[in-house]
Structures are given as C-alpha cells and as structure tokens.
Amino acid sequence: MKELILMNRTGNYGEILKDYDLSSFKYEYEINNERSISFTAYKATGNEDIFDMLVNENYIVYEGQYYVIKSTSLKYNSQTVLVEIVAKHIFMEFQNHFIDKDIESEELNTDMDEESAPNYTLKQYLDFGFKNNDLGFDYEIVGVFNSVAPVSELGGQNGMEFIVSGAEYFNYIYFADNKKIYFYHPEMFYERSD
C-alpha cells in the first residue's frame, strides 16, 4: 500500500489515509507539464472525520511531495460512500503568483520587433519571474545555460505561464520538489541506468 498522508490547508493537522482503493491509485507526470495523483477513497466505520477532510484545497502528501486536492467527486454504491480524488502537485499553485509587466522593457519595446527584443540569461529571466512572490516558491538552475534569449514581452502573466514560456526560450525541463522548482538543462535531467 502506498502511504498517503492527508493534511489540512493550514498544515497543523495530518492523518495517514488508509481507506482507499489501491488499484485506483494513479501517479501522472508529463515533462514540462503538471504532476498529479488520483485515487478513490471510501468511508469506513471509524474514519468518518478523515473522510470528511477529503475536500478541495487540503493536501495529500505522497513520497514527501505535497499535492493539493483540486477535484472531488462523491459517489454512492449499495453500501459504500466513495470519493474520487484528483490532486495536483503543489508547484502548480505558482499560477497564483502574478508577474507584472516589466515597465522599462515595455517602454523600450513599443516599436521593436522580435529581432530587436532585449536578450536575457536564464538567471535574469527567472529572477524577474520569482521576485515579489509571496507564496514561498524558490528555484535552482541545474546545468549550464550559456545562451541568451530575446524576450519581447517580460511579465504580464501568471507564474505557470511564465515558466512554460521560459521553456520555449531556454529549452529547459522543469521539475519541482514541493515549492522549489528545478530548471534542468535537458542533458542533466535524465540519468543513465544499466
């Protein structure tokens, strides 16, 4: 059985979740996209309080990673109450961080085309996107990125849109460890195995 811990949004109460259908458990991950887990939990005698905590915005901790419950679907069969859960990795909450437009580059770029757009290094790009983030997200670059990329419009989007745009500019692979997002050079992301 996979160990799942259910925590409330404030993080001051947690309980091991045992009453779920192991065969329904799915971990899904797509490179430079979201990570999620899904499973079906059932209400059993003695776990009513835990079952009632399976609501949107509470956390599921799986293998040390926090997942935010984003979808619940209550179902009934003849004798059991079930809830289907979909939880997204906590790094997806970075979409709640809005990155204001860079006013200086906006003024410079009013009549510029893509060829004359200012160039940024990956570090400059990420520093701009992560500044003033009150959600506690941090980043680390893994590997060497020597190139610069022309960025015609910096900001004016949420954190996840910013990261996805950066993948197009800098060809990185992002992968999060809770609220720390790692930006890998593609050669550094994959590990060789025997």
C-alpha positions as a Markdown table, in Angstrom:
| # | Residue | x | y | z |
|---|---|---|---|---|
| 1 | Met | 0.0 | 0.0 | 0.0 |
| 2 | Lys | 1.2 | 3.5 | -0.9 |
| 3 | Glu | 1.5 | 5.7 | 2.2 |
| 4 | Leu | -0.7 | 8.8 | 1.8 |
| 5 | Ile | -1.0 | 11.5 | 4.5 |
| 6 | Leu | -3.9 | 13.8 | 4.5 |
| 7 | Met | -3.3 | 17.3 | 5.9 |
| 8 | Asn | -5.5 | 20.3 | 6.3 |
| 9 | Arg | -4.7 | 23.5 | 4.4 |
| 10 | Thr | -3.0 | 25.2 | 7.4 |
| 11 | Gly | -0.7 | 22.2 | 7.9 |
| 12 | Asn | -1.4 | 21.8 | 11.6 |
| 13 | Tyr | -3.3 | 18.5 | 11.4 |
| 14 | Gly | -2.4 | 15.4 | 9.5 |
| 15 | Glu | -3.6 | 11.8 | 9.4 |
| 16 | Ile | -2.5 | 8.7 | 7.5 |
| 17 | Leu | -5.1 | 7.8 | 4.8 |
| 18 | Lys | -5.6 | 4.1 | 4.7 |
| 19 | Asp | -9.1 | 3.6 | 3.4 |
| 20 | Tyr | -8.6 | 3.9 | -0.3 |
| 21 | Asp | -8.7 | 1.6 | -3.3 |
| 22 | Leu | -5.0 | 0.8 | -4.1 |
| 23 | Ser | -5.9 | -0.3 | -7.6 |
| 24 | Ser | -7.4 | 3.1 | -8.3 |
| 25 | Phe | -4.2 | 5.0 | -7.4 |
| 26 | Lys | -2.5 | 6.8 | -10.3 |
| 27 | Tyr | 0.6 | 9.0 | -10.5 |
| 28 | Glu | 0.7 | 11.0 | -13.6 |
| 29 | Tyr | 3.6 | 13.1 | -14.9 |
| 30 | Glu | 4.4 | 14.7 | -18.2 |
| 31 | Ile | 7.6 | 16.6 | -18.9 |
| 32 | Asn | 7.1 | 20.4 | -18.6 |
| 33 | Asn | 3.5 | 19.9 | -17.6 |
| 34 | Glu | 1.6 | 19.0 | -14.5 |
| 35 | Arg | 2.1 | 16.2 | -12.0 |
| 36 | Ser | -0.9 | 14.7 | -10.2 |
| 37 | Ile | -2.2 | 11.8 | -8.2 |
| 38 | Ser | -5.7 | 10.4 | -8.3 |
| 39 | Phe | -7.4 | 7.7 | -6.3 |
| 40 | Thr | -10.8 | 6.6 | -4.8 |
| 41 | Ala | -11.2 | 6.7 | -1.1 |
| 42 | Tyr | -14.1 | 5.1 | 0.8 |
| 43 | Lys | -15.9 | 5.9 | 4.0 |
| 44 | Ala | -15.5 | 3.2 | 6.7 |
| 45 | Thr | -16.5 | 2.9 | 10.3 |
| 46 | Gly | -14.1 | 4.9 | 12.4 |
| 47 | Asn | -12.7 | 7.1 | 9.6 |
| 48 | Glu | -15.6 | 9.5 | 9.1 |
| 49 | Asp | -13.5 | 12.5 | 10.3 |
| 50 | Ile | -10.7 | 11.7 | 7.9 |
| 51 | Phe | -13.1 | 11.0 | 5.0 |
| 52 | Asp | -14.7 | 14.4 | 5.7 |
| 53 | Met | -11.3 | 16.1 | 5.3 |
| 54 | Leu | -11.1 | 14.9 | 1.7 |
| 55 | Val | -12.1 | 18.3 | 0.3 |
| 56 | Asn | -10.7 | 20.8 | -2.2 |
| 57 | Glu | -7.5 | 22.7 | -1.2 |
| 58 | Asn | -6.5 | 20.2 | 1.5 |
| 59 | Tyr | -3.1 | 18.4 | 1.0 |
| 60 | Ile | -2.2 | 14.8 | 0.2 |
| 61 | Val | 1.4 | 14.0 | 1.0 |
| 62 | Tyr | 2.8 | 11.2 | -1.2 |
| 63 | Glu | 6.5 | 10.3 | -1.1 |
| 64 | Gly | 7.4 | 13.6 | 0.6 |
| 65 | Gln | 5.7 | 15.7 | -2.0 |
| 66 | Tyr | 2.6 | 17.9 | -1.4 |
| 67 | Tyr | -0.4 | 17.6 | -3.7 |
| 68 | Val | -3.4 | 20.0 | -3.5 |
| 69 | Ile | -6.8 | 18.4 | -3.8 |
| 70 | Lys | -8.4 | 20.0 | -6.8 |
| 71 | Ser | -11.3 | 17.8 | -7.6 |
| 72 | Thr | -13.6 | 15.6 | -5.6 |
| 73 | Ser | -16.5 | 13.5 | -6.8 |
| 74 | Leu | -18.8 | 11.9 | -4.2 |
| 75 | Lys | -20.4 | 8.6 | -5.3 |
| 76 | Tyr | -22.6 | 6.0 | -3.6 |
| 77 | Asn | -23.0 | 2.4 | -4.3 |
| 78 | Ser | -25.3 | 0.0 | -2.5 |
| 79 | Gln | -23.3 | 0.0 | 0.8 |
| 80 | Thr | -20.4 | 2.3 | 0.4 |
| 81 | Val | -19.8 | 6.1 | 0.1 |
| 82 | Leu | -16.8 | 6.8 | -2.2 |
| 83 | Val | -15.0 | 9.9 | -3.2 |
| 84 | Glu | -12.8 | 10.2 | -6.3 |
| 85 | Ile | -9.9 | 12.5 | -5.7 |
| 86 | Val | -7.6 | 14.3 | -8.1 |
| 87 | Ala | -4.7 | 16.2 | -6.5 |
| 88 | Lys | -2.2 | 18.4 | -8.4 |
| 89 | His | 1.4 | 18.9 | -7.2 |
| 90 | Ile | 1.8 | 22.0 | -5.1 |
| 91 | Phe | 4.1 | 23.6 | -7.6 |
| 92 | Met | 1.0 | 24.2 | -9.7 |
| 93 | Glu | 0.0 | 26.8 | -7.1 |
| 94 | Phe | 2.7 | 29.0 | -8.7 |
| 95 | Gln | -0.1 | 30.0 | -11.1 |
| 96 | Asn | -1.5 | 32.1 | -8.2 |
| 97 | His | 1.6 | 34.4 | -8.4 |
| 98 | Phe | 1.1 | 37.1 | -11.0 |
| 99 | Ile | 4.2 | 38.6 | -12.7 |
| 100 | Asp | 3.7 | 42.3 | -13.5 |
| 101 | Lys | 5.0 | 43.5 | -16.9 |
| 102 | Asp | 8.5 | 44.9 | -17.0 |
| 103 | Ile | 7.6 | 48.6 | -17.5 |
| 104 | Glu | 11.2 | 49.6 | -18.5 |
| 105 | Ser | 11.4 | 47.0 | -21.3 |
| 106 | Glu | 7.8 | 47.7 | -22.3 |
| 107 | Glu | 8.7 | 51.4 | -22.9 |
| 108 | Leu | 11.8 | 50.3 | -24.9 |
| 109 | Asn | 9.8 | 47.7 | -26.9 |
| 110 | Thr | 6.9 | 49.8 | -28.1 |
| 111 | Asp | 8.2 | 49.9 | -31.7 |
| 112 | Met | 10.5 | 46.9 | -31.6 |
| 113 | Asp | 10.1 | 43.6 | -33.4 |
| 114 | Glu | 11.2 | 40.2 | -32.2 |
| 115 | Glu | 14.7 | 40.6 | -33.7 |
| 116 | Ser | 15.5 | 43.7 | -31.7 |
| 117 | Ala | 14.0 | 42.4 | -28.4 |
| 118 | Pro | 16.3 | 42.6 | -25.3 |
| 119 | Asn | 18.3 | 39.5 | -24.5 |
| 120 | Tyr | 18.1 | 37.8 | -21.1 |
| 121 | Thr | 20.0 | 35.0 | -19.5 |
| 122 | Leu | 18.1 | 32.2 | -17.8 |
| 123 | Lys | 19.0 | 33.6 | -14.4 |
| 124 | Gln | 17.8 | 37.1 | -15.3 |
| 125 | Tyr | 14.6 | 35.7 | -16.6 |
| 126 | Leu | 13.9 | 33.5 | -13.5 |
| 127 | Asp | 15.0 | 36.3 | -11.1 |
| 128 | Phe | 12.4 | 38.5 | -12.7 |
| 129 | Gly | 9.6 | 35.9 | -12.5 |
| 130 | Phe | 10.3 | 34.8 | -8.9 |
| 131 | Lys | 10.7 | 38.3 | -7.4 |
| 132 | Asn | 7.9 | 39.5 | -5.1 |
| 133 | Asn | 6.4 | 36.0 | -4.9 |
| 134 | Asp | 4.6 | 35.8 | -1.5 |
| 135 | Leu | 3.8 | 32.1 | -1.9 |
| 136 | Gly | 7.3 | 30.9 | -0.9 |
| 137 | Phe | 8.4 | 29.5 | -4.2 |
| 138 | Asp | 12.1 | 29.3 | -5.0 |
| 139 | Tyr | 14.2 | 28.0 | -7.9 |
| 140 | Glu | 17.5 | 26.4 | -8.8 |
| 141 | Ile | 19.2 | 26.0 | -12.1 |
| 142 | Val | 20.8 | 22.6 | -12.8 |
| 143 | Gly | 23.3 | 22.5 | -15.6 |
| 144 | Val | 25.0 | 25.2 | -17.6 |
| 145 | Phe | 22.9 | 27.6 | -19.8 |
| 146 | Asn | 25.3 | 29.8 | -21.7 |
| 147 | Ser | 22.8 | 31.2 | -24.2 |
| 148 | Val | 20.7 | 34.3 | -24.0 |
| 149 | Ala | 17.2 | 34.6 | -25.5 |
| 150 | Pro | 15.3 | 37.5 | -26.9 |
| 151 | Val | 12.2 | 38.1 | -24.8 |
| 152 | Ser | 10.0 | 40.7 | -26.4 |
| 153 | Glu | 7.4 | 40.9 | -23.5 |
| 154 | Leu | 8.5 | 40.1 | -20.0 |
| 155 | Gly | 5.8 | 39.5 | -17.4 |
| 156 | Gly | 2.1 | 40.2 | -17.7 |
| 157 | Gln | 1.2 | 36.5 | -16.9 |
| 158 | Asn | 0.9 | 34.1 | -14.0 |
| 159 | Gly | 3.8 | 32.1 | -12.7 |
| 160 | Met | 3.0 | 28.9 | -14.6 |
| 161 | Glu | 2.5 | 30.7 | -17.9 |
| 162 | Phe | 5.9 | 32.4 | -17.2 |
| 163 | Ile | 7.6 | 29.1 | -16.6 |
| 164 | Val | 6.1 | 27.5 | -19.7 |
| 165 | Ser | 7.1 | 30.5 | -21.9 |
| 166 | Gly | 10.6 | 30.2 | -20.5 |
| 167 | Ala | 10.9 | 26.6 | -21.6 |
| 168 | Glu | 10.3 | 27.7 | -25.1 |
| 169 | Tyr | 13.0 | 30.5 | -24.8 |
| 170 | Phe | 15.7 | 28.5 | -22.9 |
| 171 | Asn | 14.8 | 24.8 | -23.7 |
| 172 | Tyr | 14.9 | 23.7 | -20.0 |
| 173 | Ile | 13.0 | 20.9 | -18.3 |
| 174 | Tyr | 11.3 | 22.0 | -15.0 |
| 175 | Phe | 10.6 | 19.6 | -12.2 |
| 176 | Ala | 9.6 | 20.7 | -8.6 |
| 177 | Asp | 10.4 | 19.4 | -5.2 |
| 178 | Asn | 7.4 | 20.9 | -3.3 |
| 179 | Lys | 7.9 | 24.6 | -3.6 |
| 180 | Lys | 11.4 | 24.5 | -5.0 |
| 181 | Ile | 11.3 | 24.4 | -8.8 |
| 182 | Tyr | 14.4 | 23.0 | -10.6 |
| 183 | Phe | 15.3 | 24.1 | -14.1 |
| 184 | Tyr | 17.3 | 21.4 | -15.7 |
| 185 | His | 19.5 | 21.5 | -18.9 |
| 186 | Pro | 18.0 | 18.6 | -20.9 |
| 187 | Glu | 21.3 | 16.6 | -20.6 |
| 188 | Met | 21.2 | 16.9 | -16.8 |
| 189 | Phe | 17.6 | 15.8 | -16.4 |
| 190 | Tyr | 18.0 | 12.2 | -17.5 |
| 191 | Glu | 20.0 | 9.7 | -15.6 |
| 192 | Arg | 21.7 | 6.7 | -17.2 |
| 193 | Ser | 20.8 | 3.3 | -15.9 |
| 194 | Asp | 22.3 | -0.1 | -16.6 |
